[in-house]
Short mmCIF file of C-alpha atoms and ligand atoms in Angstrom, two decimals:
data_model
loop_
_atom_site.label_atom_id
_atom_site.label_comp_id
_atom_site.label_asym_id
_atom_site.label_seq_id
_atom_site.Cartn_x
_atom_site.Cartn_y
_atom_site.Cartn_z
CA MET A 1 43.85 -17.91 90.28
CA SER A 2 46.74 -18.77 92.54
CA ASP A 3 48.63 -16.71 95.11
CA GLY A 4 45.78 -14.20 95.35
CA ARG A 5 46.44 -13.02 91.81
CA THR A 6 44.41 -9.86 91.18
CA ALA A 7 45.47 -9.30 87.58
CA PRO A 8 43.25 -10.58 84.75
CA PRO A 9 44.10 -14.30 84.53
CA HIS A 10 43.50 -14.86 80.82
CA THR A 11 46.83 -13.46 79.64
CA GLY A 12 50.29 -14.08 81.04
CA VAL A 13 52.77 -11.21 80.90
CA GLU A 14 56.50 -11.75 81.14
CA ILE A 15 59.45 -9.47 81.69
CA ALA A 16 61.29 -10.65 78.61
CA GLY A 17 64.40 -8.52 78.97
CA SER A 18 66.02 -5.69 80.89
CA GLY A 19 68.75 -3.13 80.35
CA SER A 20 70.28 -0.06 81.93
CA ALA A 21 72.57 2.83 81.09
CA LEU A 22 74.60 5.26 83.16
CA PRO A 23 76.75 8.30 82.41
CA GLU A 24 80.50 7.68 82.71
CA HIS A 25 81.36 10.38 85.22
CA ARG A 26 81.42 9.33 88.88
CA LEU A 27 80.52 12.30 91.04
CA THR A 28 82.13 11.27 94.32
CA ASN A 29 81.53 12.71 97.77
CA ALA A 30 85.11 14.00 97.58
CA GLU A 31 84.24 15.98 94.43
CA LEU A 32 81.15 17.39 96.17
CA GLU A 33 83.41 18.50 99.04
CA SER A 34 85.27 20.64 96.50
CA LEU A 35 82.01 22.24 95.29
CA MET A 36 80.16 22.92 98.56
CA ASP A 37 80.44 22.88 102.32
CA THR A 38 79.80 19.19 102.98
CA SER A 39 81.74 16.07 103.92
CA ASP A 40 81.98 12.46 102.87
CA GLU A 41 81.16 11.50 106.46
CA TRP A 42 77.98 13.64 106.60
CA ILE A 43 76.66 12.28 103.31
CA LEU A 44 77.56 8.66 104.02
CA GLN A 45 76.08 8.65 107.54
CA ARG A 46 72.77 10.23 106.53
CA THR A 47 72.21 8.66 103.11
CA GLY A 48 74.63 5.76 102.48
CA ILE A 49 75.77 7.42 99.23
CA ARG A 50 79.46 7.35 98.23
CA GLU A 51 79.15 8.41 94.60
CA ARG A 52 76.56 8.96 91.88
CA ARG A 53 76.75 9.33 88.11
CA ARG A 54 76.44 12.69 86.43
CA HIS A 55 76.13 13.55 82.77
CA ASP A 56 78.95 15.42 81.05
CA THR A 57 77.96 19.04 81.66
CA SER A 58 80.13 20.35 78.80
CA THR A 59 77.91 18.88 76.08
CA PRO A 60 74.14 18.52 75.60
CA TYR A 61 72.99 15.40 77.37
CA PRO A 62 69.39 14.56 76.61
CA THR A 63 67.41 12.34 78.94
CA SER A 64 66.15 10.61 75.77
CA ASP A 65 69.67 9.48 74.80
CA LEU A 66 70.20 7.81 78.17
CA GLY A 67 66.73 6.18 77.95
CA THR A 68 67.48 5.00 74.41
CA ALA A 69 70.71 3.34 75.53
CA ALA A 70 68.91 1.48 78.33
CA LEU A 71 66.14 0.36 75.99
CA GLU A 72 68.64 -0.86 73.38
CA ASN A 73 70.23 -3.02 76.07
CA ALA A 74 66.81 -4.34 77.13
CA LEU A 75 65.92 -5.20 73.53
CA ASP A 76 69.24 -7.06 73.17
CA ASP A 77 68.53 -8.96 76.38
CA ALA A 78 65.06 -9.90 75.11
CA GLY A 79 66.48 -10.89 71.70
CA MET A 80 64.10 -8.45 70.01
CA HIS A 81 64.20 -5.66 67.46
CA ALA A 82 62.55 -2.34 68.21
CA GLU A 83 60.07 -2.98 65.37
CA GLY A 84 58.54 -5.73 67.53
CA LEU A 85 57.37 -3.19 70.14
CA GLY A 86 53.72 -2.16 70.24
CA LEU A 87 54.30 0.83 72.53
CA VAL A 88 57.08 2.75 74.26
CA LEU A 89 56.13 3.95 77.76
CA CYS A 90 58.67 6.19 79.47
CA ALA A 91 58.60 7.26 83.10
CA THR A 92 60.51 10.49 83.68
CA MET A 93 60.28 13.84 85.47
CA THR A 94 63.24 15.37 83.61
CA PRO A 95 62.21 15.49 79.93
CA ASP A 96 64.54 17.02 77.33
CA SER A 97 61.89 19.74 76.94
CA PRO A 98 58.24 20.07 78.07
CA THR A 99 57.19 18.63 74.73
CA PRO A 100 57.60 16.32 72.82
CA ALA A 101 57.56 13.37 75.17
CA VAL A 102 60.88 11.66 75.88
CA SER A 103 59.27 8.41 74.70
CA CYS A 104 58.72 9.94 71.23
CA ARG A 105 62.40 10.83 70.99
CA ILE A 106 63.43 7.38 72.23
CA ALA A 107 61.17 5.72 69.65
CA ALA A 108 62.62 7.94 66.92
CA ASN A 109 66.19 7.16 68.04
CA LEU A 110 65.34 3.48 67.58
CA GLY A 111 64.10 4.11 64.04
CA LEU A 112 60.40 3.74 64.91
CA ARG A 113 58.07 5.96 62.91
CA THR A 114 54.54 4.85 63.81
CA THR A 115 54.83 3.03 67.17
CA GLY A 116 52.89 4.73 69.97
CA ALA A 117 54.89 6.49 72.66
CA ILE A 118 53.74 7.97 75.99
CA ASP A 119 55.45 9.58 78.97
CA LEU A 120 54.26 9.13 82.53
CA ASN A 121 55.41 11.40 85.34
CA ALA A 122 55.20 10.08 88.88
CA ALA A 123 58.76 11.14 89.82
CA CYS A 124 60.57 8.35 91.67
CA SER A 125 57.41 6.20 91.57
CA GLY A 126 57.24 6.57 87.79
CA PHE A 127 58.68 3.22 86.77
CA VAL A 128 56.53 1.32 89.28
CA PHE A 129 53.36 3.04 88.05
CA ALA A 130 54.42 2.52 84.40
CA VAL A 131 55.15 -1.19 84.74
CA SER A 132 51.69 -1.79 86.29
CA THR A 133 50.06 0.32 83.56
CA ALA A 134 51.86 -1.57 80.80
CA HIS A 135 50.87 -4.89 82.36
CA ALA A 136 47.21 -3.84 82.29
CA MET A 137 47.50 -2.87 78.62
CA ILE A 138 48.92 -6.26 77.68
CA ALA A 139 46.62 -8.28 79.96
CA SER A 140 43.59 -6.53 78.46
CA GLY A 141 44.69 -7.59 74.98
CA LEU A 142 45.52 -4.10 73.71
CA TYR A 143 49.21 -4.86 73.10
CA ASP A 144 51.50 -7.87 72.81
CA SER A 145 54.68 -6.07 73.73
CA ILE A 146 55.52 -2.81 75.53
CA ALA A 147 58.88 -1.24 76.41
CA VAL A 148 58.88 0.44 79.83
CA VAL A 149 61.74 2.88 80.36
CA GLY A 150 62.55 4.68 83.63
CA VAL A 151 65.02 7.51 83.11
CA ASP A 152 66.01 10.75 84.80
CA THR A 153 68.88 13.21 84.54
CA VAL A 154 67.99 15.13 87.64
CA THR A 155 71.53 16.41 88.27
CA ARG A 156 70.74 19.21 85.78
CA HIS A 157 68.20 20.44 88.35
CA CYS A 158 70.64 20.34 91.28
CA ASP A 159 72.41 23.41 92.65
CA TYR A 160 75.99 22.28 93.41
CA SER A 161 76.75 25.01 95.91
CA THR A 162 76.39 25.09 99.69
CA PHE A 163 73.03 26.78 99.11
CA GLY A 164 71.60 23.70 97.35
CA ARG A 165 73.55 20.99 99.15
CA GLY A 166 70.55 19.52 101.01
CA ALA A 167 69.18 17.99 97.80
CA ALA A 168 72.17 18.01 95.43
CA ILE A 169 74.09 15.33 97.32
CA LEU A 170 71.29 12.80 96.83
CA PHE A 171 70.76 12.58 93.10
CA GLY A 172 72.42 10.84 90.18
CA ASP A 173 71.54 10.30 86.52
CA GLY A 174 70.52 6.87 85.25
CA ALA A 175 68.17 4.80 83.12
CA GLY A 176 66.71 1.33 83.16
CA ALA A 177 64.25 -0.45 80.89
CA VAL A 178 62.26 -3.66 80.67
CA ILE A 179 60.44 -5.34 77.80
CA LEU A 180 57.01 -6.72 78.75
CA LYS A 181 55.53 -9.36 76.48
CA LYS A 182 52.40 -11.44 76.31
CA THR A 183 53.08 -15.11 77.08
CA ASN A 184 51.02 -18.28 77.13
CA ASP A 185 52.46 -19.03 80.57
CA THR A 186 49.63 -17.59 82.67
CA ALA A 187 51.59 -18.08 85.88
CA LYS A 188 53.71 -15.09 84.82
CA GLY A 189 52.61 -11.54 85.35
CA MET A 190 51.56 -9.06 87.97
CA LEU A 191 50.00 -10.48 91.13
CA ALA A 192 48.99 -7.21 92.77
CA GLN A 193 49.71 -3.51 92.60
CA ALA A 194 49.08 -0.24 94.40
CA MET A 195 49.40 3.35 93.14
CA HIS A 196 48.91 6.27 95.51
CA ALA A 197 49.29 10.03 95.39
CA ASN A 198 48.69 12.98 97.69
CA GLY A 199 49.10 16.29 95.90
CA ASN A 200 48.86 18.16 99.19
CA GLY A 201 52.52 17.22 99.53
CA ALA A 202 53.45 18.79 96.18
CA LYS A 203 55.77 21.36 97.72
CA SER A 204 57.63 18.76 99.78
CA LEU A 205 59.68 17.98 96.69
CA TYR A 206 59.41 20.02 93.52
CA ILE A 207 61.23 21.88 90.78
CA PRO A 208 59.99 25.47 90.42
CA CYS A 209 59.99 26.52 86.77
CA GLY A 210 59.59 30.24 87.23
CA LEU A 211 60.24 31.97 90.52
CA ASP A 212 56.54 32.78 91.00
CA GLN A 213 56.08 29.10 91.85
CA VAL A 214 58.44 29.10 94.83
CA GLU A 215 56.81 28.14 98.10
CA ASP A 216 57.10 30.90 100.68
CA PRO A 217 58.88 33.50 98.46
CA GLU A 218 59.21 35.93 101.39
CA SER A 219 61.75 33.72 103.13
CA HIS A 220 63.68 33.13 99.90
CA GLN A 221 64.63 36.66 98.90
CA ALA A 222 67.85 37.36 97.01
CA GLU A 223 70.53 39.12 99.10
CA ASP A 224 70.51 42.15 96.77
CA GLY A 225 66.76 42.59 97.35
CA SER A 226 65.94 42.02 93.67
CA GLY A 227 63.19 39.48 94.40
CA VAL A 228 63.11 35.72 94.91
CA ASP A 229 66.58 34.19 94.98
CA PRO A 230 67.31 33.11 91.36
CA ARG A 231 69.26 30.08 92.59
CA LEU A 232 65.89 28.45 93.27
CA ASN A 233 64.68 28.63 89.68
CA ASP A 234 64.63 25.24 87.91
CA LYS A 235 66.45 23.64 90.86
CA ILE A 236 65.03 20.86 92.99
CA GLN A 237 63.53 22.01 96.29
CA MET A 238 63.06 19.50 99.05
CA ASN A 239 61.82 19.36 102.61
CA GLY A 240 64.28 16.58 103.45
CA LYS A 241 62.96 15.81 106.93
CA GLY A 242 59.34 15.83 105.70
CA VAL A 243 60.08 13.48 102.81
CA PHE A 244 62.06 11.22 105.13
CA LYS A 245 59.12 10.92 107.55
CA PHE A 246 56.68 10.32 104.68
CA ALA A 247 58.93 7.62 103.16
CA VAL A 248 59.62 5.79 106.40
CA SER A 249 55.89 5.34 106.99
CA LYS A 250 54.62 4.80 103.43
CA PHE A 251 57.33 2.40 102.27
CA PRO A 252 56.44 -0.47 104.65
CA GLU A 253 52.75 0.43 104.44
CA VAL A 254 52.59 -0.08 100.67
CA ILE A 255 54.63 -3.27 100.87
CA GLN A 256 52.13 -4.68 103.37
CA GLU A 257 49.17 -3.47 101.31
CA THR A 258 50.49 -5.22 98.19
CA LEU A 259 51.30 -8.42 100.07
CA ASP A 260 47.76 -8.40 101.50
CA LEU A 261 46.25 -7.90 98.03
CA ALA A 262 48.21 -10.89 96.79
CA GLY A 263 47.51 -12.94 99.90
CA LEU A 264 51.21 -13.46 100.55
CA THR A 265 53.50 -13.11 103.52
CA ALA A 266 56.71 -11.10 103.17
CA ASP A 267 58.95 -14.17 103.14
CA ARG A 268 57.24 -15.47 99.97
CA VAL A 269 58.70 -12.64 97.88
CA ASP A 270 62.16 -13.40 96.50
CA HIS A 271 63.32 -9.88 95.62
CA TYR A 272 62.24 -6.47 96.83
CA VAL A 273 63.34 -4.12 94.05
CA CYS A 274 63.20 -0.83 95.90
CA HIS A 275 63.60 2.78 94.91
CA GLN A 276 66.98 3.89 96.21
CA ALA A 277 66.45 7.17 98.05
CA ASN A 278 68.23 6.66 101.33
CA ALA A 279 70.02 3.60 102.74
CA ARG A 280 68.43 4.22 106.15
CA ILE A 281 64.91 4.07 104.68
CA LEU A 282 65.76 0.78 102.94
CA GLU A 283 67.29 -0.67 106.07
CA ALA A 284 64.24 0.27 108.15
CA ALA A 285 61.94 -1.53 105.69
CA ARG A 286 64.20 -4.58 105.56
CA GLU A 287 64.21 -4.86 109.36
CA ARG A 288 60.46 -4.26 109.61
CA PHE A 289 59.77 -7.31 107.42
CA GLY A 290 62.68 -9.41 108.72
CA LEU A 291 64.22 -9.78 105.27
CA PRO A 292 67.74 -11.06 104.63
CA GLU A 293 70.07 -8.58 102.88
CA SER A 294 70.05 -10.77 99.77
CA LYS A 295 66.34 -10.01 99.19
CA LEU A 296 66.64 -6.24 99.20
CA ARG A 297 69.45 -5.03 96.98
CA VAL A 298 71.06 -1.70 97.81
CA ASN A 299 73.04 0.15 95.14
CA ILE A 300 72.54 3.70 96.42
CA ASP A 301 76.17 3.76 97.58
CA ARG A 302 77.28 3.63 93.92
CA LEU A 303 74.44 5.42 92.11
CA GLY A 304 72.60 7.73 94.51
CA ASN A 305 68.93 8.43 93.79
CA THR A 306 68.30 8.07 90.05
CA VAL A 307 64.54 8.81 90.38
CA ALA A 308 62.58 6.80 87.77
CA GLY A 309 65.75 4.98 86.75
CA SER A 310 66.24 3.52 90.19
CA CYS A 311 64.00 0.39 90.26
CA PRO A 312 64.73 -0.85 86.71
CA ILE A 313 68.48 -0.40 87.27
CA VAL A 314 68.28 -2.57 90.41
CA TYR A 315 66.26 -5.16 88.48
CA ASP A 316 68.79 -5.15 85.64
CA GLU A 317 71.68 -5.64 88.08
CA LEU A 318 69.93 -8.68 89.56
CA LYS A 319 69.28 -10.03 86.06
CA ARG A 320 72.87 -9.55 84.90
CA GLU A 321 74.18 -11.29 88.00
CA SER A 322 71.87 -14.26 87.26
CA LEU A 323 70.05 -13.79 90.58
CA LEU A 324 66.57 -13.95 89.02
CA GLU A 325 64.96 -17.37 88.44
CA PRO A 326 61.75 -18.18 86.57
CA GLY A 327 58.89 -18.57 89.03
CA GLN A 328 60.31 -16.11 91.53
CA LYS A 329 58.28 -13.25 92.95
CA VAL A 330 59.61 -9.73 92.58
CA MET A 331 58.11 -6.61 94.15
CA PHE A 332 58.93 -3.18 92.73
CA ILE A 333 58.39 -0.43 95.34
CA ALA A 334 58.88 3.32 95.19
CA PHE A 335 57.91 6.69 96.64
CA GLY A 336 58.63 10.16 95.44
CA ALA A 337 57.50 13.61 94.47
CA GLY A 338 53.79 14.20 94.07
CA LEU A 339 53.79 12.92 96.71
CA THR A 340 53.45 9.45 95.19
CA TRP A 341 54.02 5.91 96.42
CA GLY A 342 53.26 2.46 95.05
CA ALA A 343 54.27 -1.13 94.45
CA SER A 344 53.91 -3.76 91.73
CA LEU A 345 54.30 -7.43 92.62
CA TRP A 346 55.25 -9.88 89.85
CA GLN A 347 55.75 -13.56 89.30
CA ILE A 348 58.56 -13.67 86.72
N1 ACO B 1 76.37 18.56 103.98
C1 ACO B 1 76.56 19.01 105.23
N2 ACO B 1 75.58 19.55 105.97
C2 ACO B 1 74.36 19.61 105.42
C3 ACO B 1 74.09 19.14 104.14
C4 ACO B 1 75.15 18.62 103.38
N3 ACO B 1 75.01 18.16 102.15
N4 ACO B 1 72.78 19.32 103.87
C5 ACO B 1 72.25 19.88 104.96
N5 ACO B 1 73.20 20.06 105.89
C6 ACO B 1 73.06 20.63 107.25
C7 ACO B 1 71.83 21.50 107.36
O1 ACO B 1 72.10 22.82 106.95
C8 ACO B 1 71.52 21.39 108.82
O2 ACO B 1 72.35 22.25 109.53
P1 ACO B 1 71.75 23.12 110.78
O3 ACO B 1 71.30 22.07 111.77
O4 ACO B 1 72.90 23.92 111.20
O5 ACO B 1 70.61 23.90 110.19
C9 ACO B 1 71.93 19.98 109.19
O6 ACO B 1 72.86 19.56 108.17
C10 ACO B 1 70.78 19.00 109.23
O7 ACO B 1 70.03 19.11 108.03
P2 ACO B 1 68.77 18.26 107.78
O8 ACO B 1 68.19 18.61 106.43
O9 ACO B 1 67.88 18.37 108.97
O10 ACO B 1 69.41 16.80 107.71
P3 ACO B 1 68.72 15.42 107.81
O11 ACO B 1 69.30 14.68 108.95
O12 ACO B 1 67.23 15.52 107.69
O13 ACO B 1 69.23 14.70 106.46
C11 ACO B 1 68.54 14.21 104.21
C12 ACO B 1 68.96 15.30 105.21
C13 ACO B 1 69.69 13.25 104.02
C14 ACO B 1 68.20 14.90 102.89
C15 ACO B 1 67.32 13.43 104.78
O14 ACO B 1 66.37 14.34 105.26
C16 ACO B 1 66.68 12.56 103.74
O15 ACO B 1 67.26 11.62 103.25
N6 ACO B 1 65.41 12.83 103.39
C17 ACO B 1 64.70 12.06 102.37
C18 ACO B 1 64.95 12.69 101.05
C19 ACO B 1 64.55 11.81 99.88
O16 ACO B 1 64.47 10.61 99.98
N7 ACO B 1 64.32 12.49 98.75
C20 ACO B 1 64.06 11.84 97.52
C21 ACO B 1 62.64 11.43 97.33
S1 ACO B 1 62.39 10.61 95.83
C22 ACO B 1 61.90 11.64 94.54
O17 ACO B 1 60.79 11.62 94.08
C23 ACO B 1 62.84 12.58 93.88
#
């Protein structure tokens, strides 16, 4: 065991390919100004976001289609056919419908008829939790190859009026995917991981499906007195300040925890692939660990918060720009609804 590796040492696991997919439409801050009382300056100063992608609202736009496109690109990158996959694991909090799982639809879109498929919901932490889970399944010998998809189309749960502006400005749609494969190179694989959740924070960030689920219904009454304001139903509700405070403390904490588990100092990690929720949160973490900008990529200005799509999209950008080298160490880090937070540190 080298570098404090805590994963089972008998099997190497490699990230054999990556891919991503985004809707065409760029929802700019200027377009948001036309929909609600907000300003480019307000959004940019507080979040660092200039634009995000949004699905075409005039046609059905399943989460599974976006996830399929990302996975097809990852399979191409890995030089593999879908038939070579042992399992499809999809992280999402915005399924096409409560059942079946998005992963089942993705597998079907790829022509698979018997391959196992599972969804995992840890909101923005979903991909990070899923990639650690898939690693364990390969390292234990259960599977040789697993596709891990992170996809969300959360803009369908945003209220694009002044009423819902606090959350709506943050989110974009997007998908990323990686192919994990067993390899004889035992230096490759996960070095350490952490997964955390605190359900007491459930109402800090949630989507009420049914108005009976709204936190504090008394203070959210419709103006006509007909009951709870219907604009809340199925739309994301967020205590922005609360989530900000939670993220600013947990983000560096889980980075340090994972470094400690691996017995590494922060400078030994080549890329911090972080969930993109707020440029200020990313900047605070970067300064806390004294990292150069090149080690912590920020794409929130272009894509906003794509929830489970966020980390694999960043990874895929690094890959496509040839910034990833064999032997490098990459840490995936995220926090999100649940509340959840976690990290997964890899030698690639
Ligand atoms: N445009 C203009 N004004 C706005 C907007 C907007 N879009 N949204 C809110 N405001 C107003 C508010 O009404 C308020 O006005 P008031 O003082 O007159 O009441 C004022 O701006 C300040 O609002 P706050 O919500 O206190 O603004 P804050 O400085 O906290 O910034 C923000 C809000 C950007 C949402 C910040 O709290 C944040 O980034 N939080 C973290 C959120 C996050 O990361 N969520 C994703 C988690 S990941 C997942 O799992 C999905």
